[in-house]
CSV table of C-alpha atoms and ligand atoms in Angstrom, one decimal:
chain,number,residue,atom,x,y,z
M,1,MET,CA,-39.1,63.5,-113.7
M,2,ASN,CA,-37.2,66.3,-115.4
M,3,ARG,CA,-33.9,65.8,-117.1
M,4,SER,CA,-31.8,67.0,-114.1
M,5,GLU,CA,-33.5,64.4,-111.9
M,6,ASP,CA,-33.1,61.7,-114.5
M,7,LEU,CA,-29.4,62.5,-115.0
M,8,PHE,CA,-28.9,62.5,-111.2
M,9,HIS,CA,-30.6,59.1,-111.0
M,10,ARG,CA,-28.3,57.7,-113.7
M,11,ALA,CA,-25.2,59.4,-112.3
M,12,GLN,CA,-25.7,57.9,-108.8
M,13,ARG,CA,-25.4,54.4,-110.4
M,14,VAL,CA,-21.9,55.0,-111.7
M,15,ILE,CA,-20.5,58.0,-109.7
M,16,PRO,CA,-20.3,58.2,-105.9
M,17,GLY,CA,-23.1,60.5,-104.8
M,18,GLY,CA,-23.8,61.2,-108.5
M,19,VAL,CA,-21.2,64.0,-108.5
M,20,ASN,CA,-17.5,64.4,-109.0
M,21,SER,CA,-17.1,66.8,-106.1
M,22,PRO,CA,-19.2,66.6,-102.9
M,23,VAL,CA,-20.3,70.2,-102.6
M,24,ARG,CA,-22.2,69.9,-106.0
M,25,ALA,CA,-24.6,67.4,-104.6
M,26,PHE,CA,-26.7,70.0,-102.7
M,27,GLN,CA,-26.6,67.9,-99.5
M,28,ALA,CA,-26.0,71.0,-97.4
M,29,VAL,CA,-29.2,72.6,-98.7
M,30,GLY,CA,-31.3,69.5,-99.5
M,31,GLY,CA,-32.9,68.7,-102.8
M,32,LYS,CA,-31.3,67.4,-105.9
M,33,PRO,CA,-28.5,69.1,-107.8
M,34,LEU,CA,-29.2,70.9,-111.1
M,35,PHE,CA,-27.3,69.5,-114.1
M,36,ILE,CA,-25.9,72.4,-116.2
M,37,GLN,CA,-26.2,72.4,-119.9
M,38,ARG,CA,-24.2,75.6,-120.8
M,39,GLY,CA,-23.0,79.0,-119.6
M,40,ASN,CA,-22.4,82.4,-121.2
M,41,GLY,CA,-21.3,85.6,-119.4
M,42,SER,CA,-23.0,85.8,-116.0
M,43,ARG,CA,-25.6,83.2,-117.0
M,44,ILE,CA,-26.0,79.4,-116.9
M,45,TRP,CA,-28.8,77.1,-118.2
M,46,ASP,CA,-29.7,73.8,-116.7
M,47,VAL,CA,-30.5,70.7,-118.8
M,48,ASP,CA,-34.2,71.6,-118.6
M,49,GLY,CA,-33.6,74.9,-120.3
M,50,LYS,CA,-34.0,77.1,-117.2
M,51,GLU,CA,-31.7,80.2,-117.0
M,52,TYR,CA,-29.9,81.4,-113.9
M,53,ILE,CA,-27.7,84.3,-112.9
M,54,ASP,CA,-24.6,82.4,-111.7
M,55,TYR,CA,-22.9,83.3,-108.5
M,56,VAL,CA,-20.8,80.2,-108.2
M,57,GLY,CA,-18.7,80.8,-111.4
M,58,SER,CA,-17.2,77.2,-111.1
M,59,TRP,CA,-16.3,78.1,-107.4
M,60,GLY,CA,-14.2,81.1,-108.3
M,61,PRO,CA,-12.2,80.6,-111.6
M,62,LEU,CA,-14.5,82.5,-113.9
M,63,ILE,CA,-13.7,86.0,-112.9
M,64,PHE,CA,-14.7,87.2,-116.4
M,65,GLY,CA,-17.8,84.9,-116.6
M,66,HIS,CA,-18.5,81.9,-118.8
M,67,ARG,CA,-16.9,81.6,-122.2
M,68,SER,CA,-15.1,84.9,-121.9
M,69,PRO,CA,-13.9,85.7,-125.5
M,70,GLU,CA,-10.2,85.8,-124.7
M,71,VAL,CA,-10.3,82.3,-123.2
M,72,ILE,CA,-12.2,80.9,-126.0
M,73,GLU,CA,-9.8,82.5,-128.5
M,74,ALA,CA,-6.8,81.2,-126.6
M,75,LEU,CA,-8.2,77.6,-126.5
M,76,ASN,CA,-8.9,77.6,-130.2
M,77,GLN,CA,-5.3,78.7,-131.0
M,78,VAL,CA,-4.0,75.8,-128.9
M,79,LEU,CA,-6.3,73.3,-130.4
M,80,ALA,CA,-4.7,74.0,-133.8
M,81,ILE,CA,-1.3,72.9,-132.4
M,82,GLY,CA,-2.1,70.0,-130.0
M,83,THR,CA,-3.3,69.7,-126.4
M,84,SER,CA,-0.5,68.1,-124.4
M,85,PHE,CA,3.1,67.0,-125.0
M,86,GLY,CA,4.5,66.1,-121.6
M,87,ALA,CA,7.4,68.3,-122.5
M,88,PRO,CA,8.2,71.9,-121.7
M,89,THR,CA,6.5,74.6,-123.8
M,90,GLU,CA,6.9,78.4,-124.2
M,91,ARG,CA,3.5,79.1,-122.7
M,92,GLU,CA,4.4,77.6,-119.3
M,93,VAL,CA,7.4,79.9,-119.1
M,94,GLU,CA,5.2,82.9,-120.1
M,95,LEU,CA,2.6,82.0,-117.4
M,96,ALA,CA,5.3,81.5,-114.8
M,97,GLU,CA,6.9,84.8,-115.7
M,98,LEU,CA,3.6,86.6,-115.4
M,99,ILE,CA,2.8,85.1,-112.0
M,100,THR,CA,6.2,86.0,-110.7
M,101,GLN,CA,5.7,89.6,-112.1
M,102,LEU,CA,2.2,90.0,-110.4
M,103,LEU,CA,3.2,88.4,-107.1
M,104,PRO,CA,6.6,89.9,-106.0
M,105,SER,CA,6.8,87.3,-103.2
M,106,VAL,CA,6.8,84.5,-105.8
M,107,GLU,CA,10.4,84.3,-107.2
M,108,LYS,CA,9.8,80.8,-108.7
M,109,VAL,CA,6.6,78.9,-109.3
M,110,ARG,CA,5.7,75.3,-110.2
M,111,LEU,CA,2.5,74.6,-112.1
M,112,VAL,CA,0.2,71.7,-111.1
M,113,SER,CA,-3.3,70.7,-112.0
M,114,SER,CA,-5.4,71.5,-108.9
M,115,GLY,CA,-5.4,73.6,-105.7
M,116,THR,CA,-5.1,70.4,-103.7
M,117,GLU,CA,-1.9,69.4,-105.5
M,118,ALA,CA,-0.6,72.9,-104.9
M,119,THR,CA,-1.2,72.8,-101.1
M,120,MET,CA,-0.1,69.2,-100.7
M,121,SER,CA,3.2,70.1,-102.5
M,122,ALA,CA,3.7,73.3,-100.5
M,123,ILE,CA,3.3,71.4,-97.2
M,124,ARG,CA,5.8,68.7,-98.3
M,125,LEU,CA,8.2,71.5,-99.5
M,126,ALA,CA,7.9,73.3,-96.2
M,127,ARG,CA,8.6,70.1,-94.2
M,128,GLY,CA,11.5,69.2,-96.4
M,129,PHE,CA,13.0,72.7,-96.3
M,130,THR,CA,12.8,73.1,-92.5
M,131,GLY,CA,13.3,69.5,-91.5
M,132,ARG,CA,10.4,69.9,-89.2
M,133,GLU,CA,7.1,67.9,-89.3
M,134,ARG,CA,4.4,70.0,-87.4
M,135,ILE,CA,2.1,72.3,-89.4
M,136,ILE,CA,-0.6,74.7,-88.4
M,137,LYS,CA,-3.9,75.2,-90.1
M,138,PHE,CA,-7.1,77.0,-89.0
M,139,ASP,CA,-10.5,75.7,-88.1
M,140,GLY,CA,-12.9,76.3,-91.0
M,141,CYS,CA,-10.2,76.8,-93.6
M,142,TYR,CA,-10.1,74.3,-96.4
M,143,HIS,CA,-7.0,73.7,-98.5
M,144,GLY,CA,-8.1,70.7,-100.7
M,145,HIS,CA,-8.2,67.1,-99.7
M,146,GLY,CA,-4.5,66.3,-98.9
M,147,ASP,CA,-4.2,64.0,-95.9
M,148,SER,CA,-2.4,66.5,-93.6
M,149,LEU,CA,-5.1,69.1,-94.3
M,150,LEU,CA,-8.2,67.0,-93.8
M,151,VAL,CA,-7.8,67.5,-90.1
M,152,ARG,CA,-10.2,69.0,-87.7
M,153,ALA,CA,-9.6,70.8,-84.4
M,154,GLY,CA,-8.7,68.4,-81.5
M,155,SER,CA,-10.2,68.8,-78.1
M,156,GLY,CA,-9.7,72.2,-76.6
M,157,VAL,CA,-6.2,73.3,-75.6
M,158,ALA,CA,-4.4,70.3,-77.1
M,159,THR,CA,-5.0,71.6,-80.6
M,160,LEU,CA,-3.6,68.3,-81.9
M,161,GLY,CA,-5.5,67.5,-85.0
M,162,LEU,CA,-7.9,64.7,-85.5
M,163,PRO,CA,-8.7,63.1,-88.8
M,164,ASP,CA,-11.5,64.8,-90.6
M,165,SER,CA,-12.1,61.9,-92.8
M,166,PRO,CA,-11.8,58.1,-92.5
M,167,GLY,CA,-8.6,57.0,-94.2
M,168,VAL,CA,-6.4,59.9,-92.8
M,169,PRO,CA,-3.9,58.2,-90.4
M,170,SER,CA,-4.2,59.7,-86.9
M,171,SER,CA,-0.4,59.6,-86.7
M,172,LEU,CA,-0.3,62.1,-89.5
M,173,ALA,CA,-3.3,64.2,-88.3
M,174,GLU,CA,-1.6,64.6,-84.9
M,175,LEU,CA,1.1,66.6,-86.7
M,176,THR,CA,-1.4,69.2,-87.7
M,177,SER,CA,-2.3,71.8,-85.1
M,178,VAL,CA,-5.7,73.3,-85.7
M,179,LEU,CA,-6.2,76.8,-84.3
M,180,PRO,CA,-9.2,79.2,-84.4
M,181,PHE,CA,-9.0,81.7,-87.2
M,182,ASN,CA,-8.4,85.4,-86.2
M,183,ASP,CA,-7.4,84.3,-82.6
M,184,SER,CA,-4.1,86.0,-81.9
M,185,ASN,CA,-3.7,84.6,-78.4
M,186,ALA,CA,-4.2,81.0,-79.6
M,187,LEU,CA,-1.5,81.7,-82.3
M,188,LYS,CA,1.0,83.2,-79.8
M,189,SER,CA,0.6,80.3,-77.3
M,190,GLU,CA,1.0,77.7,-80.0
M,191,PHE,CA,4.2,79.4,-81.1
M,192,ASP,CA,5.4,79.7,-77.5
M,193,ARG,CA,4.8,76.1,-76.9
M,194,ARG,CA,6.0,74.6,-80.2
M,195,GLY,CA,7.4,77.3,-82.4
M,196,SER,CA,10.7,75.5,-83.0
M,197,GLN,CA,8.8,72.4,-84.2
M,198,ILE,CA,6.6,74.2,-86.7
M,199,ALA,CA,7.5,73.6,-90.4
M,200,CYS,CA,4.7,75.9,-91.7
M,201,VAL,CA,1.5,77.7,-91.2
M,202,ILE,CA,-1.0,77.5,-94.0
M,203,ILE,CA,-3.9,80.0,-94.1
M,204,GLU,CA,-6.6,81.3,-96.4
M,205,PRO,CA,-5.6,85.0,-96.0
M,206,VAL,CA,-9.3,85.8,-96.5
M,207,ALA,CA,-11.2,82.7,-95.6
M,208,GLY,CA,-13.8,81.6,-98.2
M,209,ASN,CA,-14.5,78.0,-97.0
M,210,MET,CA,-16.2,78.8,-93.8
M,211,GLY,CA,-18.1,81.5,-95.7
M,212,CYS,CA,-16.2,84.7,-96.4
M,213,VAL,CA,-14.3,85.9,-93.3
M,214,GLU,CA,-11.8,88.7,-93.4
M,215,PRO,CA,-8.6,88.6,-91.2
M,216,ARG,CA,-8.8,91.0,-88.2
M,217,PRO,CA,-6.5,94.1,-88.6
M,218,GLY,CA,-2.9,93.0,-87.6
M,219,TYR,CA,-3.6,89.3,-87.6
M,220,LEU,CA,-1.7,88.5,-90.8
M,221,GLU,CA,1.2,90.7,-89.7
M,222,LEU,CA,1.3,88.8,-86.4
M,223,LEU,CA,1.4,85.5,-88.3
M,224,ARG,CA,4.2,86.9,-90.5
M,225,ASN,CA,6.2,88.0,-87.4
M,226,LEU,CA,5.7,84.7,-85.4
M,227,THR,CA,6.6,82.5,-88.4
M,228,LYS,CA,9.7,84.6,-89.2
M,229,ARG,CA,10.9,84.5,-85.6
M,230,SER,CA,10.5,80.7,-85.3
M,231,GLY,CA,12.0,79.9,-88.7
M,232,SER,CA,8.6,78.5,-89.9
M,233,ILE,CA,7.3,78.9,-93.5
M,234,LEU,CA,4.2,81.1,-94.0
M,235,ILE,CA,2.0,79.7,-96.7
M,236,PHE,CA,-0.8,81.9,-98.1
M,237,ASP,CA,-3.4,79.6,-99.7
M,238,GLU,CA,-4.6,82.0,-102.4
M,239,VAL,CA,-6.3,79.4,-104.5
M,240,MET,CA,-9.5,81.4,-104.0
M,241,THR,CA,-8.2,84.9,-103.2
M,242,GLY,CA,-5.4,85.0,-105.8
M,243,PHE,CA,-6.1,87.5,-108.5
M,244,ARG,CA,-9.6,87.7,-107.2
M,245,VAL,CA,-9.4,90.2,-104.2
M,246,ALA,CA,-6.7,92.2,-106.0
M,247,LEU,CA,-4.4,91.7,-109.0
M,248,GLY,CA,-1.7,90.8,-106.5
M,249,GLY,CA,-4.1,88.8,-104.4
M,250,ALA,CA,-4.6,89.1,-100.6
M,251,GLN,CA,-0.9,89.5,-100.0
M,252,GLN,CA,-1.1,92.8,-102.0
M,253,ARG,CA,-4.5,93.9,-100.5
M,254,TYR,CA,-3.2,93.4,-96.9
M,255,GLY,CA,0.5,94.1,-97.5
M,256,VAL,CA,1.8,90.9,-96.0
M,257,GLN,CA,4.3,88.8,-98.0
M,258,PRO,CA,4.2,85.0,-97.3
M,259,ASP,CA,7.2,82.7,-98.0
M,260,LEU,CA,5.0,80.4,-100.2
M,261,THR,CA,1.8,81.0,-102.1
M,262,THR,CA,-0.6,78.4,-103.4
M,263,MET,CA,-2.8,79.3,-106.4
M,264,GLY,CA,-5.6,77.8,-108.5
M,265,LYS,CA,-9.0,78.7,-109.9
M,266,VAL,CA,-8.5,82.1,-111.7
M,267,ILE,CA,-5.0,81.1,-113.0
M,268,GLY,CA,-6.6,78.4,-115.0
M,269,GLY,CA,-9.5,80.5,-116.4
M,270,GLY,CA,-11.8,77.5,-115.9
M,271,LEU,CA,-9.3,74.9,-117.0
M,272,PRO,CA,-7.4,72.7,-114.5
M,273,VAL,CA,-4.4,74.7,-113.2
M,274,GLY,CA,-2.9,75.0,-109.7
M,275,ALA,CA,0.4,76.4,-108.7
M,276,TYR,CA,2.7,76.9,-105.8
M,277,GLY,CA,5.6,79.4,-105.6
M,278,GLY,CA,7.7,81.6,-103.4
M,279,ARG,CA,11.2,82.4,-102.4
M,280,ALA,CA,13.7,80.9,-104.8
M,281,GLU,CA,15.9,79.4,-102.0
M,282,ILE,CA,12.8,77.4,-100.9
M,283,MET,CA,11.5,76.5,-104.4
M,284,ASP,CA,14.9,75.4,-105.6
M,285,ARG,CA,14.6,72.4,-103.2
M,286,ILE,CA,11.9,71.0,-105.5
M,287,ALA,CA,12.9,68.2,-108.0
M,288,PRO,CA,14.7,68.1,-110.3
M,289,ALA,CA,16.5,71.2,-108.9
M,290,GLY,CA,16.5,69.7,-105.4
M,291,PRO,CA,15.6,66.5,-103.6
M,292,ILE,CA,11.9,67.2,-102.7
M,293,TYR,CA,9.8,65.3,-105.1
M,294,GLN,CA,6.7,66.5,-106.9
M,295,ALA,CA,5.5,65.7,-110.4
M,296,GLY,CA,2.4,65.7,-112.7
M,297,THR,CA,1.6,64.3,-116.2
M,298,LEU,CA,-0.5,67.3,-117.2
M,299,SER,CA,1.2,70.0,-115.2
M,300,GLY,CA,1.5,73.1,-117.4
M,301,ASN,CA,-0.4,71.6,-120.3
M,302,PRO,CA,-0.9,74.0,-123.2
M,303,LEU,CA,-4.7,74.1,-123.1
M,304,ALA,CA,-5.0,74.9,-119.4
M,305,VAL,CA,-2.0,77.3,-119.4
M,306,SER,CA,-3.3,79.2,-122.4
M,307,ALA,CA,-6.7,79.8,-120.6
M,308,GLY,CA,-4.9,81.0,-117.5
M,309,LEU,CA,-2.6,83.2,-119.4
M,310,ALA,CA,-5.4,84.8,-121.3
M,311,THR,CA,-7.3,85.5,-118.1
M,312,LEU,CA,-4.3,87.0,-116.2
M,313,LYS,CA,-3.4,89.2,-119.2
M,314,ARG,CA,-6.9,90.5,-119.3
M,315,LEU,CA,-6.9,91.1,-115.6
M,316,GLN,CA,-3.7,93.1,-116.0
M,317,LYS,CA,-5.1,95.1,-119.0
M,318,ASP,CA,-8.7,95.7,-117.8
M,319,SER,CA,-8.2,95.7,-114.1
M,320,PRO,CA,-11.9,95.0,-113.3
M,321,TYR,CA,-11.4,95.4,-109.5
M,322,ASP,CA,-13.1,98.7,-109.1
M,323,ARG,CA,-16.1,97.4,-111.0
M,324,LEU,CA,-16.1,94.1,-109.0
M,325,GLU,CA,-15.9,96.2,-105.8
M,326,ALA,CA,-18.9,98.3,-106.9
M,327,LEU,CA,-21.0,95.3,-107.9
M,328,GLY,CA,-20.2,93.6,-104.6
M,329,ALA,CA,-21.1,96.6,-102.6
M,330,ARG,CA,-24.4,97.0,-104.6
M,331,LEU,CA,-25.3,93.3,-103.8
M,332,GLU,CA,-24.3,93.6,-100.2
M,333,ARG,CA,-26.3,96.8,-99.7
M,334,GLY,CA,-29.4,95.4,-101.4
M,335,VAL,CA,-29.4,92.2,-99.4
M,336,ILE,CA,-28.9,94.0,-96.1
M,337,GLU,CA,-31.8,96.3,-96.9
M,338,ALA,CA,-34.0,93.4,-98.0
M,339,ALA,CA,-33.2,91.5,-94.8
M,340,GLY,CA,-34.0,94.7,-92.7
M,341,LYS,CA,-37.4,95.0,-94.4
M,342,ALA,CA,-38.2,91.3,-93.8
M,343,GLY,CA,-36.9,91.5,-90.2
M,344,ILE,CA,-34.4,88.7,-90.8
M,345,GLN,CA,-31.0,88.7,-89.2
M,346,VAL,CA,-28.4,88.5,-92.0
M,347,ARG,CA,-24.7,89.4,-91.7
M,348,VAL,CA,-22.9,90.0,-95.0
M,349,ASN,CA,-19.2,89.5,-95.0
M,350,ARG,CA,-17.5,90.7,-98.2
M,351,VAL,CA,-14.1,91.3,-99.6
M,352,GLY,CA,-14.4,92.7,-103.1
M,353,SER,CA,-16.3,90.3,-105.3
M,354,MET,CA,-16.4,87.4,-102.8
M,355,LEU,CA,-19.1,87.5,-100.1
M,356,THR,CA,-21.3,85.4,-97.9
M,357,PHE,CA,-24.8,86.1,-96.5
M,358,PHE,CA,-24.7,84.6,-93.0
M,359,PHE,CA,-28.1,84.0,-91.4
M,360,THR,CA,-27.1,85.1,-87.9
M,361,ASP,CA,-27.1,88.2,-85.8
M,362,ARG,CA,-23.5,87.6,-84.7
M,363,GLU,CA,-20.4,89.2,-86.2
M,364,VAL,CA,-18.8,86.3,-88.1
M,365,THR,CA,-15.0,86.3,-87.4
M,366,ASP,CA,-14.2,82.6,-87.3
M,367,PHE,CA,-15.8,79.2,-87.9
M,368,GLN,CA,-17.4,79.1,-84.4
M,369,SER,CA,-19.3,82.3,-85.0
M,370,ALA,CA,-20.1,81.2,-88.6
M,371,ARG,CA,-21.7,78.1,-87.2
M,372,THR,CA,-24.2,80.2,-85.3
M,373,SER,CA,-25.9,80.7,-88.7
M,374,ASP,CA,-29.4,79.3,-89.2
M,375,THR,CA,-28.5,76.8,-92.0
M,376,LYS,CA,-32.2,75.8,-92.3
M,377,ARG,CA,-33.1,79.3,-93.2
M,378,PHE,CA,-30.2,79.5,-95.6
M,379,SER,CA,-31.5,76.4,-97.3
M,380,ARG,CA,-35.0,77.9,-97.7
M,381,PHE,CA,-33.4,81.1,-99.0
M,382,PHE,CA,-31.2,79.1,-101.4
M,383,HIS,CA,-34.1,77.2,-103.0
M,384,ALA,CA,-36.3,80.3,-103.1
M,385,MET,CA,-33.5,82.0,-105.1
M,386,ILE,CA,-33.1,78.9,-107.4
M,387,ASP,CA,-36.8,79.1,-108.1
M,388,GLN,CA,-36.4,82.7,-109.2
M,389,GLY,CA,-33.4,82.0,-111.4
M,390,ILE,CA,-30.6,82.9,-109.1
M,391,TYR,CA,-27.9,80.2,-108.6
M,392,LEU,CA,-26.0,80.7,-105.3
M,393,PRO,CA,-23.3,78.4,-103.8
M,394,SER,CA,-25.1,75.3,-102.3
M,395,SER,CA,-23.9,75.8,-98.7
M,396,GLN,CA,-24.0,78.5,-96.0
M,397,PHE,CA,-20.2,78.0,-95.6
M,398,GLU,CA,-19.2,79.0,-99.1
M,399,ALA,CA,-18.6,82.3,-100.9
M,400,VAL,CA,-20.6,84.0,-103.6
M,401,PHE,CA,-18.5,85.0,-106.6
M,402,ILE,CA,-19.4,88.0,-108.8
M,403,SER,CA,-17.7,88.2,-112.2
M,404,ALA,CA,-16.9,91.1,-114.4
M,405,ALA,CA,-19.6,89.8,-116.7
M,406,HIS,CA,-22.3,90.5,-114.1
M,407,THR,CA,-24.2,93.8,-114.7
M,408,GLU,CA,-25.9,96.2,-112.4
M,409,SER,CA,-29.2,94.9,-113.6
M,410,ASP,CA,-28.1,91.3,-112.7
M,411,ILE,CA,-27.5,92.6,-109.2
M,412,ASP,CA,-30.8,94.5,-109.0
M,413,GLN,CA,-32.7,91.4,-110.2
M,414,THR,CA,-30.9,89.3,-107.6
M,415,VAL,CA,-31.8,91.8,-104.8
M,416,SER,CA,-35.4,91.8,-105.9
M,417,ALA,CA,-35.4,88.0,-105.8
M,418,ALA,CA,-33.7,88.1,-102.3
M,419,THR,CA,-36.5,90.4,-101.1
M,420,ARG,CA,-39.1,87.8,-102.0
M,421,ALA,CA,-37.0,84.9,-100.9
M,422,LEU,CA,-36.5,86.4,-97.4
M,423,GLU,CA,-40.2,86.5,-96.9
M,424,ILE,CA,-40.5,82.8,-97.2
E,501,KE4,P1,-9.1,72.1,-105.8
E,501,KE4,O1,-8.3,70.9,-105.4
E,501,KE4,O2,-10.5,71.9,-105.5
E,501,KE4,O3,-8.7,72.7,-107.1
E,501,KE4,O4,-8.6,73.3,-104.7
E,501,KE4,C1,-8.7,73.0,-103.4
E,501,KE4,C2,-8.8,74.3,-102.6
E,501,KE4,C3,-7.6,74.8,-102.0
E,501,KE4,N1,-7.6,76.0,-101.3
E,501,KE4,C4,-8.7,76.8,-101.2
E,501,KE4,C5,-8.7,78.0,-100.5
E,501,KE4,C6,-9.9,76.3,-101.9
E,501,KE4,O5,-11.0,77.1,-101.8
E,501,KE4,C7,-9.9,75.1,-102.6
E,501,KE4,C8,-11.2,74.6,-103.2
E,501,KE4,N2,-12.4,75.3,-103.0
E,501,KE4,C9,-13.6,74.6,-103.1
E,501,KE4,C10,-14.8,75.6,-102.9
E,501,KE4,N3,-14.8,76.1,-101.6
E,501,KE4,C11,-13.8,73.9,-104.5
E,501,KE4,C12,-15.2,73.4,-104.7
E,501,KE4,C13,-15.2,71.9,-104.6
E,501,KE4,O6,-14.6,71.3,-103.7
E,501,KE4,O7,-15.8,71.3,-105.5
């Protein structure tokens, strides 16, 4: 038994499923998870000393790779003055000012400690601000594990949500309408039927949690118009896309401004930070400015905030987006060519440095078409890549993340490995 297997065996005795977040358990691809010892730049090493090119990047936060110098430096500076005070600090003001500068739609922002906290709070805020209870989410979009969002599509036309996990009250799930992503007709009919009851719509403006799926042209604009007309709040969940697909996030890339934005991942630079923000007239309803309650012991703590600040400042200064686009295109081209040579049907959906290789011949525009993918072939591909030192996300329905620490030779090595992996 190697060290990863031994650790997994031990972990399962004291941690549910042996992991602290389900996707890490490799259940979607089979086999046992690798325990990681360390990371540096674009690389990680497992506890058995094997090296990998890392395309998970902690599921998105590490846009400059592992142990990027500016983050390490920022953390060392904070360690010299303390780690958490439970009191306001200057750095929190600086990070909030920078976020509001980079996202014009965000006039005020509240820092929290995870993406889930951000989306849960934004939903409560939208319900409190509008006095309405119904929300809309989209099939295949994931917004963290808040009760109102762990809801799957109900049967057919009803769209009334059903709990997607035991423990979610059906009375709450029913208040969530679940619509197909990218389906303008479904959107229009839901607003025709219930527009005046809808507190908010929450959407991943570029989906990453059904695999990478881009919004159809005009779809986000339609969403913006329908929510404005019905007095509903439009929430862009940019936990994954924020500062990843552009410095101003998906809202800059597609030119559509939401009322509220939820953030996470990149804004923590690998430390636990989430945030939600938007129009001041909405945000000012949040305690203690207003009556809608939300709180957090470690919200805005100096360590996490300093890592996030260092990351956003470097994004502003270096603007790695052209390089990330070029690396993403190189990987996309290489994998498509490799699949063509092997006679394997692969669809690559990509937005900048986030992409997914779907093992299907269908265009993937929503969760239904994503699910036509051959997940068994994906699993074989995943393990064949692991065997060649390439660490991909452990599910067909996740996104690959390229960092600014990746090099052209990393990409070329990955394409060579994919060529061999696709022959298996
Ligand atoms: P966290 O609570 O995991 O920080 O964020 C939840 C969340 C919210 N919104 C979007 C768009 C997200 O992608 C996420 C979390 N993403 C997953 C990966 N697809 C995190 C990985 C995990 O669950 O371990």
